[in-house]
Amino acid sequence: MEDLVEGLELPMRILITGPMGYVGPVLTRHLRHRFPQAELIGFDSAFFAHNLTGTKRLPEALLNRMYFGDIRNFPAELLDGVDVVVHLAAISNDPMGKEFESVTEDINEKASIALAQKAEERGVGRFVFASSCSIYGAASGGPRRESDPLNPLTAYARSKVAMENALRSSNADKMTVTCLRFATACGMSDRLRLDLVLNDFVAGALATGEISVLSDGTPWRPLIDVSDMARAIEWAIGRSADQGSRFLVVNAGSNAGNYQVRDLAEVVAAELPGTKVNINREAPPDLRSYQVDFSLFAELAPAHLPAVPLAQSVRNLRGGLSQIGFSDRNFRASSLMRLKTLNDHIAEGRLSRDLRWQ
Ligand SMILES: NC(=O)c1ccc[n+]([C@@H]2O[C@H](COP(=O)([O-])OP(=O)(O)OC[C@H]3O[C@@H](n4cnc5c(N)ncnc54)[C@H](O)[C@@H]3O)[C@@H](O)[C@H]2O)c1
């Protein structure tokens, strides 16, 4: 445990947007452990607040303060005295981005840019943005580096590119900005999601004894355990402008974490003996395929590199799912899919189509 971060005074004040999602509970616990004296503040619209998996304690109880609200109407005064903003809040995957395209642009792009501007104006020293390797899109010809051309194929990926570009071109000369281009997340969380490739495979194997690969299995995906995402964010919180540059984009993951989807299925099957792997050889090609070069992250953050092997992520998921008695064969239509949760809120009149509480 430590509390000292170079360049920041104690008690350090960190505002996390979107802590009530999949990554947030793992991040909150990690930061609470690493920075026991820090003041941790959450801000979330609570779309998924009730989707707890296997915990009896609200993960946000580890925060010092929690605000409920929409970043489209973010009250700038919450930023007063804040040292670091960790910006997770987003419409956070391709299926939701497709269904709620203009909302995705409003939240992930417009409101996110406005949040960063307010942060700079209010004297926030560091801004950490959760970007995504999915912005490499369809990328043949070897692992992609940060300076390589981007090829976003979805509304979600385009929104992440737009936010990165806005942060790069803003004349924020006081705020240190880190855009972490995360690999695809996997692993256990107090708000587990099954709309992620590895989590889906483990759930399928446990509930049905089968993994049903929706593609022909050839696309490349880099993976990172959610707890390693938290460690990367810890590094970015502590990063000063002389480590890298004041504005920095960095791929967050590890070179060993690049897998073809069929290999992911094989790793899960090896951990859960007896699992059958069904590859859909008739599937139309999944264009989203990218290998990513994580050398820059390895160079800049040697003490915060991913530490959880893929097989361990699988075992953690197996343990977590067993603990909640998971056996839902129809889990791809369950509330563990984020899009389903949003659509249920809308169908039952709680959310409007533009994702505002009614
Ligand atoms: N999970 C991944 O594979 C992955 C990979 C790369 C990057 N990321 C990024 O990391 C971040 C966190 O991901 P996650 O998996 O925890 O997402 P999530 O969807 O589980 O959580 C997002 C949180 O943001 C909140 N939110 C959404 N819109 C909001 C608004 N308008 N105002 C306030 N709060 C709002 C939601 O209520 C939710 O709690 C996202 O920005 C995501 O794009 C995730």
Coordinates of C-alpha atoms and ligand atoms in Angstrom, one line a residue:
M1 CA 0.0 0.0 0.0
E2 CA 1.2 3.5 -0.7
D3 CA -0.4 6.8 -1.0
L4 CA 2.3 9.0 -2.6
V5 CA 2.0 9.9 -6.2
E6 CA 4.7 12.2 -7.5
G7 CA 3.5 15.7 -8.2
L8 CA 0.3 15.3 -6.2
E9 CA -0.4 16.4 -2.7
L10 CA -2.2 14.4 -0.1
P11 CA -5.0 13.7 0.2
M12 CA -5.2 13.2 -3.5
R13 CA -8.7 13.6 -4.9
I14 CA -9.8 11.3 -7.8
L15 CA -13.1 11.6 -9.6
I16 CA -14.2 8.5 -11.5
T17 CA -17.0 8.8 -14.0
G18 CA -18.8 5.5 -14.7
P19 CA -17.7 3.6 -11.6
M20 CA -21.0 1.6 -11.6
G21 CA -20.2 -0.5 -14.7
Y22 CA -18.1 -3.6 -15.2
V23 CA -14.6 -2.0 -14.8
G24 CA -15.5 0.4 -12.1
P25 CA -16.0 -1.9 -9.1
V26 CA -12.6 -3.5 -9.8
L27 CA -10.9 -0.1 -10.2
T28 CA -12.5 1.3 -7.1
R29 CA -11.3 -1.6 -5.0
H30 CA -7.8 -1.4 -6.5
L31 CA -7.5 2.4 -5.9
R32 CA -8.9 2.1 -2.4
H33 CA -6.2 -0.5 -1.7
R34 CA -3.4 1.4 -3.3
F35 CA -4.3 4.9 -2.1
P36 CA -6.0 4.4 1.3
Q37 CA -6.0 8.1 2.1
A38 CA -7.2 9.3 -1.3
E39 CA -10.6 10.9 -1.6
L40 CA -12.4 8.8 -4.3
I41 CA -15.5 10.4 -5.8
G42 CA -17.9 8.6 -8.2
F43 CA -20.3 10.0 -10.8
D44 CA -22.6 7.7 -12.7
S45 CA -26.1 7.6 -14.2
A46 CA -26.5 4.1 -12.7
F47 CA -27.9 2.4 -15.7
F48 CA -26.5 -1.0 -14.5
A49 CA -26.4 -0.3 -10.7
H50 CA -28.7 -3.2 -9.9
N51 CA -26.7 -5.8 -11.9
L52 CA -24.6 -7.0 -9.0
T53 CA -22.9 -10.4 -9.3
G54 CA -21.9 -12.2 -6.2
T55 CA -21.3 -9.3 -3.8
K56 CA -23.3 -8.4 -0.8
R57 CA -21.7 -5.0 -0.5
L58 CA -22.3 -2.2 -2.9
P59 CA -18.9 -1.6 -4.5
E60 CA -19.4 2.1 -4.4
A61 CA -19.3 2.0 -0.5
L62 CA -15.5 2.1 -1.0
L63 CA -15.8 5.5 -2.5
N64 CA -15.9 8.6 -0.2
R65 CA -18.7 10.2 -2.2
M66 CA -21.0 9.1 -4.9
Y67 CA -23.0 11.4 -7.2
F68 CA -25.8 10.2 -9.5
G69 CA -26.2 12.2 -12.7
D70 CA -25.7 12.3 -16.4
I71 CA -22.4 13.5 -17.9
R72 CA -24.5 15.3 -20.5
N73 CA -25.3 17.7 -17.6
F74 CA -22.2 17.5 -15.6
P75 CA -22.0 20.0 -12.7
A76 CA -18.6 21.7 -13.2
E77 CA -18.3 22.5 -9.5
L78 CA -17.8 18.8 -8.7
L79 CA -14.3 19.3 -10.3
D80 CA -13.2 21.9 -7.8
G81 CA -10.2 20.6 -5.9
V82 CA -10.0 17.4 -8.0
D83 CA -6.5 16.3 -8.9
V84 CA -7.3 13.5 -11.3
V85 CA -10.3 12.6 -13.5
V86 CA -10.6 9.0 -14.6
H87 CA -13.2 9.0 -17.4
L88 CA -14.9 5.6 -17.8
A89 CA -18.5 6.7 -18.4
A90 CA -19.6 5.7 -21.9
I91 CA -22.0 3.8 -24.0
S92 CA -19.4 1.1 -24.0
N93 CA -19.7 -1.5 -26.7
D94 CA -20.6 -2.0 -30.4
P95 CA -24.1 -3.4 -30.0
M96 CA -25.2 -0.5 -27.7
G97 CA -23.4 2.0 -30.1
K98 CA -25.4 0.5 -33.0
E99 CA -28.7 0.7 -31.2
F100 CA -28.1 4.1 -29.7
E101 CA -25.9 5.8 -32.3
S102 CA -26.7 9.4 -31.7
V103 CA -26.7 9.0 -27.9
T104 CA -23.3 7.3 -28.2
E105 CA -22.0 10.4 -30.0
D106 CA -23.6 12.7 -27.4
I107 CA -22.2 10.9 -24.4
N108 CA -18.9 9.4 -25.6
E109 CA -17.9 12.4 -27.7
K110 CA -19.7 15.7 -27.0
A111 CA -20.3 15.3 -23.3
S112 CA -16.9 13.7 -22.8
I113 CA -15.2 16.6 -24.6
A114 CA -17.1 19.1 -22.5
L115 CA -16.1 17.2 -19.3
A116 CA -12.4 17.4 -20.3
Q117 CA -12.7 21.2 -21.0
K118 CA -14.4 21.8 -17.7
A119 CA -11.7 19.8 -16.0
E120 CA -8.9 21.9 -17.6
E121 CA -10.8 25.1 -16.6
R122 CA -11.2 24.0 -13.0
G123 CA -7.5 23.2 -12.6
V124 CA -7.6 19.3 -12.7
G125 CA -4.0 18.2 -13.2
R126 CA -4.5 14.8 -14.9
F127 CA -7.1 13.3 -17.1
V128 CA -7.2 9.6 -17.8
F129 CA -9.4 8.5 -20.7
A130 CA -10.6 4.9 -21.3
S131 CA -10.1 4.5 -25.0
S132 CA -10.2 1.2 -26.9
C133 CA -8.0 -0.8 -29.3
S134 CA -11.2 -1.4 -31.2
I135 CA -10.4 1.8 -33.1
Y136 CA -7.9 -0.2 -35.1
G137 CA -10.9 -2.0 -36.6
A138 CA -9.9 -4.1 -39.5
A139 CA -6.1 -4.1 -39.4
S140 CA -4.2 -6.7 -41.4
G141 CA -0.4 -6.6 -41.7
G142 CA 0.9 -7.1 -38.2
P143 CA 0.4 -5.5 -34.7
R144 CA -0.7 -1.9 -34.7
R145 CA 1.3 0.8 -33.0
E146 CA -0.2 4.0 -31.6
S147 CA 0.9 6.0 -34.6
D148 CA -0.5 3.6 -37.2
P149 CA -3.7 4.6 -39.1
L150 CA -7.0 4.0 -37.4
N151 CA -9.9 2.2 -39.0
P152 CA -12.9 2.5 -36.7
L153 CA -15.8 0.3 -38.0
T154 CA -18.5 1.1 -35.5
A155 CA -20.2 4.1 -33.9
Y156 CA -18.6 3.1 -30.6
A157 CA -15.1 3.0 -32.1
R158 CA -15.7 6.3 -34.0
S159 CA -16.7 8.0 -30.7
K160 CA -13.4 6.9 -29.1
V161 CA -11.4 8.3 -32.0
A162 CA -13.3 11.6 -31.9
M163 CA -12.6 12.0 -28.1
E164 CA -8.9 11.2 -28.5
N165 CA -8.7 13.7 -31.4
A166 CA -10.4 16.4 -29.4
L167 CA -8.1 15.8 -26.4
R168 CA -5.1 15.9 -28.7
S169 CA -6.1 19.2 -30.4
S170 CA -7.4 21.0 -27.3
N171 CA -5.0 23.6 -26.2
A172 CA -5.0 22.1 -22.7
D173 CA -1.5 23.0 -21.7
K174 CA -1.9 22.5 -18.0
M175 CA -3.6 19.1 -17.8
T176 CA -1.6 15.9 -18.4
V177 CA -3.8 13.6 -20.5
T178 CA -3.5 9.9 -20.9
C179 CA -5.6 8.0 -23.4
L180 CA -5.4 4.3 -22.6
R181 CA -6.3 2.3 -25.6
F182 CA -7.5 -0.8 -23.8
A183 CA -7.5 -4.3 -25.2
T184 CA -10.8 -6.2 -24.9
A185 CA -11.6 -6.7 -21.2
C186 CA -12.2 -10.0 -19.6
G187 CA -12.5 -11.4 -16.1
M188 CA -14.6 -11.3 -13.0
S189 CA -16.2 -8.1 -11.6
D190 CA -18.9 -7.3 -9.0
R191 CA -20.9 -6.2 -12.0
L192 CA -20.0 -9.0 -14.4
R193 CA -20.8 -8.7 -18.1
L194 CA -21.2 -11.6 -20.5
D195 CA -21.1 -9.5 -23.7
L196 CA -17.4 -9.8 -23.9
V197 CA -15.8 -12.6 -25.8
L198 CA -13.9 -14.5 -23.1
N199 CA -16.7 -14.0 -20.5
D200 CA -19.2 -15.3 -23.1
F201 CA -17.1 -18.4 -23.8
V202 CA -16.7 -19.3 -20.1
A203 CA -20.4 -18.7 -19.5
G204 CA -21.3 -20.9 -22.5
A205 CA -19.0 -23.7 -21.3
L206 CA -20.4 -23.7 -17.8
A207 CA -24.1 -23.4 -18.7
T208 CA -24.2 -25.7 -21.8
G209 CA -20.9 -27.5 -22.0
E210 CA -20.3 -25.8 -25.3
I211 CA -18.6 -22.7 -26.7
S212 CA -20.4 -21.3 -29.6
V213 CA -18.0 -19.1 -31.6
L214 CA -20.1 -16.7 -33.6
S215 CA -17.4 -16.1 -36.2
D216 CA -15.1 -18.4 -38.1
G217 CA -12.7 -18.0 -35.2
T218 CA -9.9 -16.3 -37.2
P219 CA -10.2 -12.7 -36.0
W220 CA -7.5 -11.4 -33.8
R221 CA -8.3 -9.8 -30.5
P222 CA -6.0 -8.6 -27.8
L223 CA -7.3 -9.3 -24.2
I224 CA -6.7 -7.7 -20.8
D225 CA -8.0 -8.8 -17.5
V226 CA -10.2 -6.2 -15.8
S227 CA -7.8 -6.1 -12.8
D228 CA -4.9 -5.3 -15.1
M229 CA -7.0 -2.5 -16.5
A230 CA -7.1 -1.1 -13.0
R231 CA -3.4 -1.3 -12.7
A232 CA -2.9 0.5 -16.0
I233 CA -5.2 3.3 -14.7
E234 CA -3.2 3.5 -11.5
W235 CA -0.1 4.0 -13.6
A236 CA -1.9 6.8 -15.7
I237 CA -3.1 8.5 -12.5
G238 CA 0.6 8.7 -11.3
R239 CA 2.0 9.7 -14.7
S240 CA 3.5 13.1 -14.9
A241 CA 4.1 15.0 -18.1
D242 CA 7.7 14.1 -18.3
Q243 CA 6.9 10.4 -18.5
G244 CA 6.0 10.2 -22.2
S245 CA 4.4 13.6 -23.1
R246 CA 1.8 15.9 -21.7
F247 CA -0.8 14.3 -24.1
L248 CA -0.2 10.6 -24.5
V249 CA -1.9 7.8 -26.3
V250 CA -0.8 4.3 -25.3
N251 CA -2.1 0.8 -26.1
A252 CA -2.8 -0.9 -22.8
G253 CA -2.3 -4.6 -22.8
S254 CA 0.5 -7.0 -23.5
N255 CA 2.0 -8.5 -26.7
A256 CA 1.3 -12.0 -25.3
G257 CA -2.3 -11.1 -25.0
N258 CA -3.0 -11.1 -28.8
Y259 CA -5.2 -14.1 -29.6
Q260 CA -7.2 -15.4 -32.4
V261 CA -10.8 -16.0 -31.2
R262 CA -10.6 -19.8 -31.9
D263 CA -7.5 -19.9 -29.6
L264 CA -9.4 -18.2 -26.8
A265 CA -12.0 -20.9 -27.1
E266 CA -9.4 -23.6 -26.9
V267 CA -7.9 -22.0 -23.7
V268 CA -11.3 -22.0 -22.1
A269 CA -11.9 -25.6 -23.2
A270 CA -8.6 -26.6 -21.7
E271 CA -9.5 -25.1 -18.3
L272 CA -13.0 -26.6 -18.4
P273 CA -12.5 -30.1 -19.6
G274 CA -15.3 -31.7 -21.6
T275 CA -16.2 -28.4 -23.2
K276 CA -17.1 -28.7 -26.9
V277 CA -16.0 -25.9 -29.2
N278 CA -18.4 -25.1 -32.1
I279 CA -16.9 -22.8 -34.7
N280 CA -19.4 -21.2 -37.1
R281 CA -17.5 -21.8 -40.4
E282 CA -20.5 -20.4 -42.4
A283 CA -20.5 -17.1 -40.6
P284 CA -19.9 -14.0 -42.6
P285 CA -16.4 -12.7 -41.9
D286 CA -16.0 -10.6 -38.8
L287 CA -14.1 -7.6 -40.1
R288 CA -13.1 -6.5 -36.7
S289 CA -9.7 -8.1 -36.4
Y290 CA -6.6 -6.5 -35.0
Q291 CA -3.3 -7.4 -33.4
V292 CA -1.8 -4.7 -31.2
D293 CA 1.7 -3.7 -30.3
F294 CA 1.9 -2.9 -26.6
S295 CA 5.7 -2.2 -26.6
L296 CA 5.2 1.5 -25.7
F297 CA 3.2 0.6 -22.6
A298 CA 5.9 -2.0 -21.6
E299 CA 8.5 0.7 -21.9
L300 CA 6.6 3.4 -20.0
A301 CA 4.9 1.4 -17.3
P302 CA 7.2 -1.6 -16.5
A303 CA 5.8 -1.8 -12.9
H304 CA 2.2 -1.9 -14.1
L305 CA 2.2 -4.4 -16.9
P306 CA -0.6 -7.0 -17.2
A307 CA 0.0 -9.7 -14.6
V308 CA -3.0 -12.0 -14.9
P309 CA -2.6 -14.9 -17.4
L310 CA -5.6 -15.7 -19.6
A311 CA -6.0 -19.1 -17.9
Q312 CA -6.3 -17.3 -14.5
S313 CA -9.0 -15.0 -15.9
V314 CA -10.9 -18.1 -17.0
R315 CA -10.5 -19.7 -13.5
N316 CA -11.6 -16.5 -11.8
L317 CA -14.7 -16.3 -14.0
R318 CA -15.5 -20.0 -13.4
G319 CA -15.2 -19.4 -9.6
G320 CA -17.3 -16.2 -9.7
L321 CA -20.0 -17.7 -11.9
S322 CA -20.1 -20.9 -9.8
Q323 CA -20.5 -18.7 -6.7
I324 CA -23.6 -17.1 -8.1
G325 CA -25.0 -20.4 -9.1
F326 CA -24.9 -19.5 -12.8
S327 CA -26.6 -22.0 -15.1
D328 CA -28.6 -19.8 -17.6
R329 CA -28.4 -21.5 -21.0
N330 CA -30.0 -18.4 -22.4
F331 CA -27.5 -15.9 -20.9
R332 CA -27.1 -14.1 -24.3
A333 CA -30.6 -12.8 -23.7
S334 CA -30.1 -12.0 -20.0
S335 CA -29.5 -8.8 -18.0
L336 CA -25.8 -9.7 -18.0
M337 CA -25.8 -8.2 -21.5
R338 CA -25.6 -4.5 -21.2
L339 CA -27.8 -3.8 -24.3
K340 CA -30.6 -6.0 -22.8
T341 CA -30.5 -4.0 -19.5
L342 CA -30.9 -0.7 -21.4
N343 CA -33.7 -2.1 -23.5
D344 CA -35.5 -3.4 -20.4
H345 CA -35.3 0.0 -18.8
I346 CA -36.8 1.5 -21.9
A347 CA -39.5 -1.1 -22.4
E348 CA -40.6 -0.7 -18.8
G349 CA -40.7 3.1 -19.0
R350 CA -37.7 3.9 -16.8
L351 CA -35.4 5.3 -19.5
S352 CA -36.3 7.3 -22.6
R353 CA -34.9 6.3 -26.0
D354 CA -32.2 8.9 -25.5
L355 CA -31.2 7.2 -22.2
R356 CA -32.5 9.7 -19.8
W357 CA -34.2 8.6 -16.6
Q358 CA -38.0 9.2 -16.7
Ligands
LIG1 N1 -14.9 -3.5 -21.3 C1 -14.1 -3.4 -22.3 O1 -13.8 -4.4 -23.0 C2 -13.4 -2.1 -22.6 C3 -12.3 -2.1 -23.4 C4 -11.8 -0.9 -23.7 C5 -12.3 0.2 -23.2 N2 -13.3 0.2 -22.4 C6 -13.9 1.5 -21.9 O2 -13.7 1.5 -20.5 C7 -14.8 2.2 -19.9 C8 -15.5 1.4 -18.8 O3 -16.0 0.2 -19.5 P1 -17.1 -0.7 -18.8 O4 -16.9 -2.1 -19.4 O5 -17.0 -0.6 -17.3 O6 -18.4 -0.1 -19.3 P2 -19.9 -0.2 -18.6 O7 -20.9 0.0 -19.7 O8 -20.0 -1.5 -17.9 O9 -20.0 1.0 -17.6 C9 -20.1 2.3 -18.0 C10 -20.7 3.1 -16.9 O10 -20.9 4.5 -17.4 C11 -22.1 4.9 -17.0 N3 -22.6 5.9 -17.9 C12 -23.0 5.7 -19.2 N4 -23.5 6.8 -19.7 C13 -23.4 7.8 -18.7 C14 -23.8 9.1 -18.7 N5 -24.4 9.8 -19.7 N6 -23.6 9.8 -17.5 C15 -23.1 9.2 -16.4 N7 -22.7 7.9 -16.4 C16 -22.9 7.2 -17.6 C17 -23.0 3.7 -16.9 O11 -24.1 3.8 -16.0 C18 -22.0 2.6 -16.4 O12 -22.0 2.5 -15.0 C19 -15.7 2.6 -21.1 O13 -15.4 3.9 -21.5 C20 -15.3 1.7 -22.1 O14 -15.6 2.2 -23.4 C21 -13.9 -0.9 -22.0

